[in-house]
Short mmCIF file of C-alpha atoms in Angstrom, two decimals:
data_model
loop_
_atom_site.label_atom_id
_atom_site.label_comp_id
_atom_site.label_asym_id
_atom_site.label_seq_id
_atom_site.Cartn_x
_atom_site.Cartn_y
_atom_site.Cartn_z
CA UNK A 1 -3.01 161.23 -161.82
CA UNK A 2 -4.02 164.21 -163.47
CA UNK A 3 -1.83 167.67 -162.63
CA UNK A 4 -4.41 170.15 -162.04
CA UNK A 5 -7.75 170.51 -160.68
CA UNK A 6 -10.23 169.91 -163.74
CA UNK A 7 -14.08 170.76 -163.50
CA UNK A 8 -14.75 167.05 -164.01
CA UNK A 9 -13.06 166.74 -159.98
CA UNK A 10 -16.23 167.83 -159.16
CA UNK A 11 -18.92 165.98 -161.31
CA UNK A 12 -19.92 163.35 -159.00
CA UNK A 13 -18.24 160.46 -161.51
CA UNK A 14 -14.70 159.05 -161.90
CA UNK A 15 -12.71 161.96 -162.05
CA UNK A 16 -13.91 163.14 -158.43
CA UNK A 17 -13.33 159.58 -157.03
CA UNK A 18 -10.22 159.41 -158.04
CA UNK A 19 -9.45 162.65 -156.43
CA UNK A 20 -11.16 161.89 -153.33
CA UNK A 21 -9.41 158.68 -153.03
CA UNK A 22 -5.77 159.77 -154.28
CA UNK A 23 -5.48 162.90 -152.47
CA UNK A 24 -8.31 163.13 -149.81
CA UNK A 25 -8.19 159.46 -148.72
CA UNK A 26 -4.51 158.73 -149.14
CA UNK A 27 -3.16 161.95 -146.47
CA UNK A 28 -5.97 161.84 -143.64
CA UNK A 29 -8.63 158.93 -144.39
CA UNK A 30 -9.69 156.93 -141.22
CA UNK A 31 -12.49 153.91 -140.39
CA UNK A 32 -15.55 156.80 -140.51
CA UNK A 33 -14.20 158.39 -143.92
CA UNK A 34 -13.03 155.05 -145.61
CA UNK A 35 -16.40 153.77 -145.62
CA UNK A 36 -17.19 156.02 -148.24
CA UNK A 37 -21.34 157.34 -146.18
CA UNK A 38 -22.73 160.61 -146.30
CA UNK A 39 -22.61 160.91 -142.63
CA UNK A 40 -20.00 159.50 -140.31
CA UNK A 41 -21.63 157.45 -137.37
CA UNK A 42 -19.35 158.74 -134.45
CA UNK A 43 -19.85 157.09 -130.98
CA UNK A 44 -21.91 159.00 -128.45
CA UNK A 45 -20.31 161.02 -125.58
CA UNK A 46 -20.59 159.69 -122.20
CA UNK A 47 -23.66 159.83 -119.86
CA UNK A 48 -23.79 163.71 -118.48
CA UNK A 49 -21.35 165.35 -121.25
CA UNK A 50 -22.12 168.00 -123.92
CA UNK A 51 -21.28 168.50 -127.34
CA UNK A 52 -19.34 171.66 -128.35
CA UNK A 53 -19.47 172.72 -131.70
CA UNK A 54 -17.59 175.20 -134.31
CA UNK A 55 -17.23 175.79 -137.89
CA UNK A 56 -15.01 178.26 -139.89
CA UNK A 57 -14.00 179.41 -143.52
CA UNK A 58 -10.60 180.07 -144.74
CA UNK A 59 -9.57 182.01 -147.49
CA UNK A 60 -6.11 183.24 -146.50
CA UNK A 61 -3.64 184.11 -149.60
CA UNK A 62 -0.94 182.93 -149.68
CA UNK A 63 -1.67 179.54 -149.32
CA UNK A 64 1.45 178.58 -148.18
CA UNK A 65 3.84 180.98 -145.95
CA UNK A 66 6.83 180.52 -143.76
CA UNK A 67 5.07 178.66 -140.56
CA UNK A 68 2.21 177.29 -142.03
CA UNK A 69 -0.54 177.00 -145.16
CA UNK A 70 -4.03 177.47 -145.36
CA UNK A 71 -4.76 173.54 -144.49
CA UNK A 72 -2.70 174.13 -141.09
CA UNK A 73 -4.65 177.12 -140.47
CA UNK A 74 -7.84 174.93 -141.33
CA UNK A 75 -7.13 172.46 -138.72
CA UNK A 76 -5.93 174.82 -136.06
CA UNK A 77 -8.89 177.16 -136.65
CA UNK A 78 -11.39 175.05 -135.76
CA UNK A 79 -9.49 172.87 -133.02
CA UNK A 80 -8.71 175.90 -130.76
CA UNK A 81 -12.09 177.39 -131.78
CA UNK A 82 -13.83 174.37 -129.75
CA UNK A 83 -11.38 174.21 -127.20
CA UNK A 84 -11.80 177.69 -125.93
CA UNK A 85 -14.83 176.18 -124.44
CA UNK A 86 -13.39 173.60 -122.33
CA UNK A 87 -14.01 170.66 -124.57
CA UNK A 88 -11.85 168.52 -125.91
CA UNK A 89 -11.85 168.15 -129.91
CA UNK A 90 -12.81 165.51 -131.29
CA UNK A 91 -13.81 164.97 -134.51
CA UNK A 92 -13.77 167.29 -138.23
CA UNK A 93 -15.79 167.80 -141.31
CA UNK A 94 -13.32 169.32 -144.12
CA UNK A 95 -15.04 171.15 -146.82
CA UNK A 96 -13.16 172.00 -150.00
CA UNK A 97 -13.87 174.75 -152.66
CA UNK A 98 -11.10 174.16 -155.50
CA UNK A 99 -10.49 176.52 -158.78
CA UNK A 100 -10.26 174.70 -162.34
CA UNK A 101 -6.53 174.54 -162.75
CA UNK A 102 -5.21 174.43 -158.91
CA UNK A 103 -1.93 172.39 -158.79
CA UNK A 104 -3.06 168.60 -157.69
CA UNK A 105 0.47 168.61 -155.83
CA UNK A 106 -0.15 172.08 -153.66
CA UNK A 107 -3.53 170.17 -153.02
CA UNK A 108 -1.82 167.33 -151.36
CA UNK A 109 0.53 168.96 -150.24
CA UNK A 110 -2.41 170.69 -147.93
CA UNK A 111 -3.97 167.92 -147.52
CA UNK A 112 -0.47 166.01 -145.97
CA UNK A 113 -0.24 169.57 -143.55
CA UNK A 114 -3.93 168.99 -142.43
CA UNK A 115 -3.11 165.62 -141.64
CA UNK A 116 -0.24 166.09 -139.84
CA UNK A 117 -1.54 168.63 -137.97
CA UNK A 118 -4.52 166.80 -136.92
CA UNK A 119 -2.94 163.85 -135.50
CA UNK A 120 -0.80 166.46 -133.41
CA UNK A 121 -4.25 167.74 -132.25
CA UNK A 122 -5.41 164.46 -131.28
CA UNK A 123 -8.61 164.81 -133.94
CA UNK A 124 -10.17 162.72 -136.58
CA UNK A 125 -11.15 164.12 -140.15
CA UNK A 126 -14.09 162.33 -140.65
CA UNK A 127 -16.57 163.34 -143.57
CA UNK A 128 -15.79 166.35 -146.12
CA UNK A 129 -16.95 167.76 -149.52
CA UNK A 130 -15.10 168.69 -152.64
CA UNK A 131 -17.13 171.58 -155.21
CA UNK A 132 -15.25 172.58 -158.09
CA UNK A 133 -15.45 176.30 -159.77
CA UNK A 134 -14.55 177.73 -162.94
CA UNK A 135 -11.15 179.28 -163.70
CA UNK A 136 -11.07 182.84 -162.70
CA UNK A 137 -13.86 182.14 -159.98
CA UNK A 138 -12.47 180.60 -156.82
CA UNK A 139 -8.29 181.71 -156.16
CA UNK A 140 -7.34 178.76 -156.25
CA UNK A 141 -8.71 176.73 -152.99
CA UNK A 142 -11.26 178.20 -150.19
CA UNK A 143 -11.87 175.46 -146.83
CA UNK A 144 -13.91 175.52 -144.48
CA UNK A 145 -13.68 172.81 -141.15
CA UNK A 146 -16.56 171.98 -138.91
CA UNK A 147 -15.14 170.78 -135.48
CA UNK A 148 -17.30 168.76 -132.59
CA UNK A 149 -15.74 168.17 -129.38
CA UNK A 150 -16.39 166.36 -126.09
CA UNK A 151 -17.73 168.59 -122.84
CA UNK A 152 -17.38 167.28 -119.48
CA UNK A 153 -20.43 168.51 -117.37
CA UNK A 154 -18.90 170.66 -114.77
CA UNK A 155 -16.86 172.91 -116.98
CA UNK A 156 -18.39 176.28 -117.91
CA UNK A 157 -16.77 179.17 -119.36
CA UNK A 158 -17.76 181.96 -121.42
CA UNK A 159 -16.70 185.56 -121.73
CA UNK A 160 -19.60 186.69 -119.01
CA UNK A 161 -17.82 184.92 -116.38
CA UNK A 162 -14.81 188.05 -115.90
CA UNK A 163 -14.85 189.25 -112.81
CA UNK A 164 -13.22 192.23 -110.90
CA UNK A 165 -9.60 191.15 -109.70
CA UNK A 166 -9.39 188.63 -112.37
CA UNK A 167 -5.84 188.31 -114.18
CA UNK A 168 -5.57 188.29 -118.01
CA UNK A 169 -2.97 186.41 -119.83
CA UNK A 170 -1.59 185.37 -123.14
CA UNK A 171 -0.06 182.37 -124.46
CA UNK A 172 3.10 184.09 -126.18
CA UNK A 173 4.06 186.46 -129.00
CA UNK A 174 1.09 188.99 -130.87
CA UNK A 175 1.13 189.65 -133.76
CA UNK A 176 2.97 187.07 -135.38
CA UNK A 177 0.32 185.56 -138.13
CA UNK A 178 -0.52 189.08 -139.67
CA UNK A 179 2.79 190.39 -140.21
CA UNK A 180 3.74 187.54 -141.58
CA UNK A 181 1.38 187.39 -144.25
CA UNK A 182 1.71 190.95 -144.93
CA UNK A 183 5.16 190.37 -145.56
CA UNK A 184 5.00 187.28 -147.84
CA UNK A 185 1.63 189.20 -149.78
CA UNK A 186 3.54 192.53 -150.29
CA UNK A 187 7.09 190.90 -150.72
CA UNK A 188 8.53 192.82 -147.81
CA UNK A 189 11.93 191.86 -146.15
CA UNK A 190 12.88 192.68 -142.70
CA UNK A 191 15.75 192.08 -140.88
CA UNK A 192 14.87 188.87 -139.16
CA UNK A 193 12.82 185.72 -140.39
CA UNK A 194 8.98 185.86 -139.04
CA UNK A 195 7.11 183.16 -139.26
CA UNK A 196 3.24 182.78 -138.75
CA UNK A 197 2.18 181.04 -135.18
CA UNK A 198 -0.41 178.85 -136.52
CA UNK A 199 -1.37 175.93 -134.06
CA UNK A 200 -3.39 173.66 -132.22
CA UNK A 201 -3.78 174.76 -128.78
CA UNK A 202 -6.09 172.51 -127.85
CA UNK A 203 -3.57 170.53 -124.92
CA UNK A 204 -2.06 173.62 -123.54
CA UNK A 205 -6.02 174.50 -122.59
CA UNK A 206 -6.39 171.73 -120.92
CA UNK A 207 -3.05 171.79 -119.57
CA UNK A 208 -4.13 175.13 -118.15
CA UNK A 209 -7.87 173.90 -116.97
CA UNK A 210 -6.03 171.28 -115.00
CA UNK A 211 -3.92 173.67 -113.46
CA UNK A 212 -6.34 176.52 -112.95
CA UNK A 213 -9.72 174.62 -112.48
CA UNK A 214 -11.32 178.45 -112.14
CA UNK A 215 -10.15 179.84 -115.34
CA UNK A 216 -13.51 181.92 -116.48
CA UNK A 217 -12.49 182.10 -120.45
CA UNK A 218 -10.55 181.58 -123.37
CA UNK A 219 -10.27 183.72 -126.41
CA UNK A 220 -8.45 183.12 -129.10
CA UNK A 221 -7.41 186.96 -130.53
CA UNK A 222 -7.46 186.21 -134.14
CA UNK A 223 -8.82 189.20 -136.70
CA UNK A 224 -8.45 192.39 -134.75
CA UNK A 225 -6.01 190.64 -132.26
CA UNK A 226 -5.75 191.58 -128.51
CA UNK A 227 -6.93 194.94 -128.77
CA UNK A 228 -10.87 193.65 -130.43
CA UNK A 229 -10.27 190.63 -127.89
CA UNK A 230 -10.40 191.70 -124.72
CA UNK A 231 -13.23 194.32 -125.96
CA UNK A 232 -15.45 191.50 -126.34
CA UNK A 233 -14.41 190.02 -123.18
CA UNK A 234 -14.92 193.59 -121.31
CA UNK A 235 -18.87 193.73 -123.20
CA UNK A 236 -19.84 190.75 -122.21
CA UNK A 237 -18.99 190.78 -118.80
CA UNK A 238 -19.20 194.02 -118.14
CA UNK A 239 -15.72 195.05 -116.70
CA UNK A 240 -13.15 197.27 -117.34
CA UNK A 241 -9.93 195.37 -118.14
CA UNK A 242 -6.43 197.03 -117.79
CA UNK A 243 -3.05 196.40 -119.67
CA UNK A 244 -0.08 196.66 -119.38
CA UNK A 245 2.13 197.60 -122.47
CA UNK A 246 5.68 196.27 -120.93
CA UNK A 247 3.92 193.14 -119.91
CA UNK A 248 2.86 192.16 -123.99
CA UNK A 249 5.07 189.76 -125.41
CA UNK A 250 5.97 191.04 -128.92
CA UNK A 251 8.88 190.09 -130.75
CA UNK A 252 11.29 192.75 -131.89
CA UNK A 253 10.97 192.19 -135.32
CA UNK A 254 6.73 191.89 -135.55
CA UNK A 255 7.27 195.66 -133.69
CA UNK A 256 9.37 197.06 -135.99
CA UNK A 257 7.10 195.82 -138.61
CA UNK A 258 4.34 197.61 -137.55
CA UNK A 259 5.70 200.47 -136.72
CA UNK A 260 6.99 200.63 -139.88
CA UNK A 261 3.06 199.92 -141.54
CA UNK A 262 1.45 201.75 -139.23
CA UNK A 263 0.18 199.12 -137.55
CA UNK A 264 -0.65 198.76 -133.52
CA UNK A 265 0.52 195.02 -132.62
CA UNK A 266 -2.27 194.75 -130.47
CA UNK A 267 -4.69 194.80 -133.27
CA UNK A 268 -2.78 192.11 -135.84
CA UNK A 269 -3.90 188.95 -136.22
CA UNK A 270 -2.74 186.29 -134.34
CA UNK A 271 -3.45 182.02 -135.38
CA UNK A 272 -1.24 180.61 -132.52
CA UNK A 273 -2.32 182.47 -129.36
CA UNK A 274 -4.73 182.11 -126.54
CA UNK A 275 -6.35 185.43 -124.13
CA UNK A 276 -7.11 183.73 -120.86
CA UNK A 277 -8.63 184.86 -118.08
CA UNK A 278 -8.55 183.49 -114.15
CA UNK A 279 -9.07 184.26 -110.93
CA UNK A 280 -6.47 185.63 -109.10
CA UNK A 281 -5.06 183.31 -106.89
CA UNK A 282 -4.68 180.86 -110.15
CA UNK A 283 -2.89 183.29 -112.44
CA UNK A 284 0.42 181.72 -111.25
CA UNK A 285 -0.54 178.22 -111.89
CA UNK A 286 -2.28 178.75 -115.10
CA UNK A 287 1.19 181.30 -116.37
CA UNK A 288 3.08 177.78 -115.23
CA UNK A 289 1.08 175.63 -117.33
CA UNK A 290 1.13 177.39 -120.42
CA UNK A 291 5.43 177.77 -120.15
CA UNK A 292 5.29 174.11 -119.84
CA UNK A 293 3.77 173.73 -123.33
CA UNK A 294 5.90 174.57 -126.53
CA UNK A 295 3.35 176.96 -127.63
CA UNK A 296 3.19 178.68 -124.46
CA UNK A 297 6.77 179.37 -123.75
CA UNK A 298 6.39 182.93 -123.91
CA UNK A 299 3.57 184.00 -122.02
CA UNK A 300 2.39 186.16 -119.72
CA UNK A 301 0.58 187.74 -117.15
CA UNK A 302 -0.61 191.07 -119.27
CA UNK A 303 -3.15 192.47 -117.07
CA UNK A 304 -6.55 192.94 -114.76
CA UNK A 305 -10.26 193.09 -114.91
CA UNK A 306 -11.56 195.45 -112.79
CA UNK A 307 -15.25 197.03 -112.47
CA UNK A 308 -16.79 199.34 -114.76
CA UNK A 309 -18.00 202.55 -113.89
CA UNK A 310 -21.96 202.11 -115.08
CA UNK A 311 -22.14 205.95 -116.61
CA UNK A 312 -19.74 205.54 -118.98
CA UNK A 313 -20.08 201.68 -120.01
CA UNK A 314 -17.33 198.99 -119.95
CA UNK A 315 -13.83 199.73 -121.84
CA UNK A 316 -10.34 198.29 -122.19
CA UNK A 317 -7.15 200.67 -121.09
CA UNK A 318 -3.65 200.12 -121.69
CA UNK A 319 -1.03 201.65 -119.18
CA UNK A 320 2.34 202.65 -121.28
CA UNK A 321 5.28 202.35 -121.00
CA UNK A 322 5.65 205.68 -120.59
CA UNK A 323 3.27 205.56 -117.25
CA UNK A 324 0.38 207.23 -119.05
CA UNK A 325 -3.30 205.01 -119.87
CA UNK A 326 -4.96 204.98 -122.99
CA UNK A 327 -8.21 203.90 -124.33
CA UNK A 328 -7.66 200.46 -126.44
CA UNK A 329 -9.86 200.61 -129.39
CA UNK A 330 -11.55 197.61 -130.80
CA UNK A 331 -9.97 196.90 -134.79
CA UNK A 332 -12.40 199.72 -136.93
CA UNK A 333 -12.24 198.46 -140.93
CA UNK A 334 -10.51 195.78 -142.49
CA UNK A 335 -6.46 196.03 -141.87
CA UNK A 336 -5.63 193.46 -143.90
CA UNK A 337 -8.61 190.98 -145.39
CA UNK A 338 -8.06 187.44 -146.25
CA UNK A 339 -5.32 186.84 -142.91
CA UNK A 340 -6.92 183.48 -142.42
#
């Protein structure tokens, strides 16, 4: 087996089979991707469901960083990307983009991570693509994942559906991901080990949509974290939504971090995390639901939708902890590109 990436693992002849079959087939091939089609034929969802549908890109650097690597985040992505609308995940395309002279064993060694992570998701990869760029061109490898999932016909959610009185919540620590890979990118120590939260989050949703049948939305507060989050919740619907700064979970060390950067937690990416809100007499059950999950040990009940006043247009406020309220800003620029 060769022990780099060559631009013949892209030709179309026998150097790209063999890649495809001893790296891409031999960590994650199934019945659909073992038969070697253009297309996998995937059985049709039952009478009365819908299809949900998501694709993303990732180009994060480092690849590989205490918590996770970019074929975790792949997988993850694009799992909790079609769960936030109630569906469950089914099936995903992987699409690779690998640099001339990219280490065959980092490749599998992605390729094992996306596996693994998949089956923990419950998900199939099922059809994919391999290109191949010159040295110099591509950093080494860019994914992207296209993710279908199954719908059942009576669940809708969707950012519009906030109401006054609703409760917001989140599924654990912010701000985990992004300091992380500042840390590793910049070669910063701090005083305890961070790790990023990348993960599929796909069976505490419907944990929680079994638990709080009302829920209106799930948001998953990657770039521009909470703070550009619950902005686009508060747009679409409408609302005003309140928070309250005691009430975040943040670890210790992620705040010294950013206080140390510069940066507001609220606004650092998170890969791990869920924004959820439900109607008010749920809140409890949903908050139960998520502690019951591994990834939702730590979360929380962070605040409240409430009505915006029409002249001045919906916004976002955080109370302090010093009993004052502040306007929470939406992420302006790029704080730190390439997080995922």
């Amino acid at each position: 087996m060769d022990s780099t990436v060559m631009l013949g693992h892209g030709s179309g002849g026998t150097m790209m089979k063999r890649i495809i079959d001893d790296v891409f087939f031999a960590a994650y091939a199934g019945d659909e991707l073992l038969r070697g089609d253009d297309a996998a034929v995937l059985p049709a969802p039952a009478p009365g469901e819908r299809l949900a549908f998501s694709t993303d890109s990732f180009v994060v650097t480092p690849h590989f960083f205490p918590g996770g690597d970019i074929g975790r985040l792949a997988v993850c992505g694009t799992v909790n990307d079609v769960a936030t609308s109630g569906a469950t995940p089914r099936y995903l395309s992987v699409g690779f983009v690998l640099e001339e002279g990219f280490p065959i064993d980092d490749l599998r060694r992605i390729c094992n991570s996306m596996a693994e992570c998949a089956r923990e998701a419950g998900v199939a990869l099922v059809t994919g693509d391999t290109k191949v760029v010159n040295r110099g061109h591509g950093d080494g490898v860019f994914i992207n994942t296209s993710g279908v999932g199954t719908l059942a016909p009576d669940v809708e959610m969707g950012g519009a559906r906030c109401r006054p009185g609703d409760k917001v919540l989140v599924t654990g620590t912010l701000g985990d991901h992004g300091i992380t890979i500042m840390s590793c990118r910049e070669s910063l120590s701090f005083s305890a080990d961070l790790e990023s939260d990348a993960a599929p989050l796909n069976h505490l949703i419907a944990n929680v949509l079994a638990a709080a049948p009302h829920t209106r939305c799930f948001r998953d507060p990657t770039r521009g974290g909470l703070a550009s989050t619950l902005n686009e919740l508060a747009a679409q619907s409408d609302t005003d939504i309140t928070v309250e700064e005691d009430a975040v979970p943040v670890k210790p060390a992620v705040l010294g971090a950013c206080e140390m950067l510069g940066y507001d937690p609220l606004q650092v990416a998170n890969e791990g995390k869920m924004v959820c809100v439900v109607a008010p007499d749920e809140a409890d059950a949903a908050l139960a639901a998520m502690r019951a999950n591994r990834y939702g040990a730590d979360a929380a009940i962070i605040g409240e939708v409430a009505a915006a006043q029409p002249e001045r247009g919906p916004k976002v406020f955080l109370r302090t902890a010093f009993g004052g309220t502040r306007i929470l800003d939406m992420l302006v620029g790029e704080q730190l590109p390439r997080i995922c």
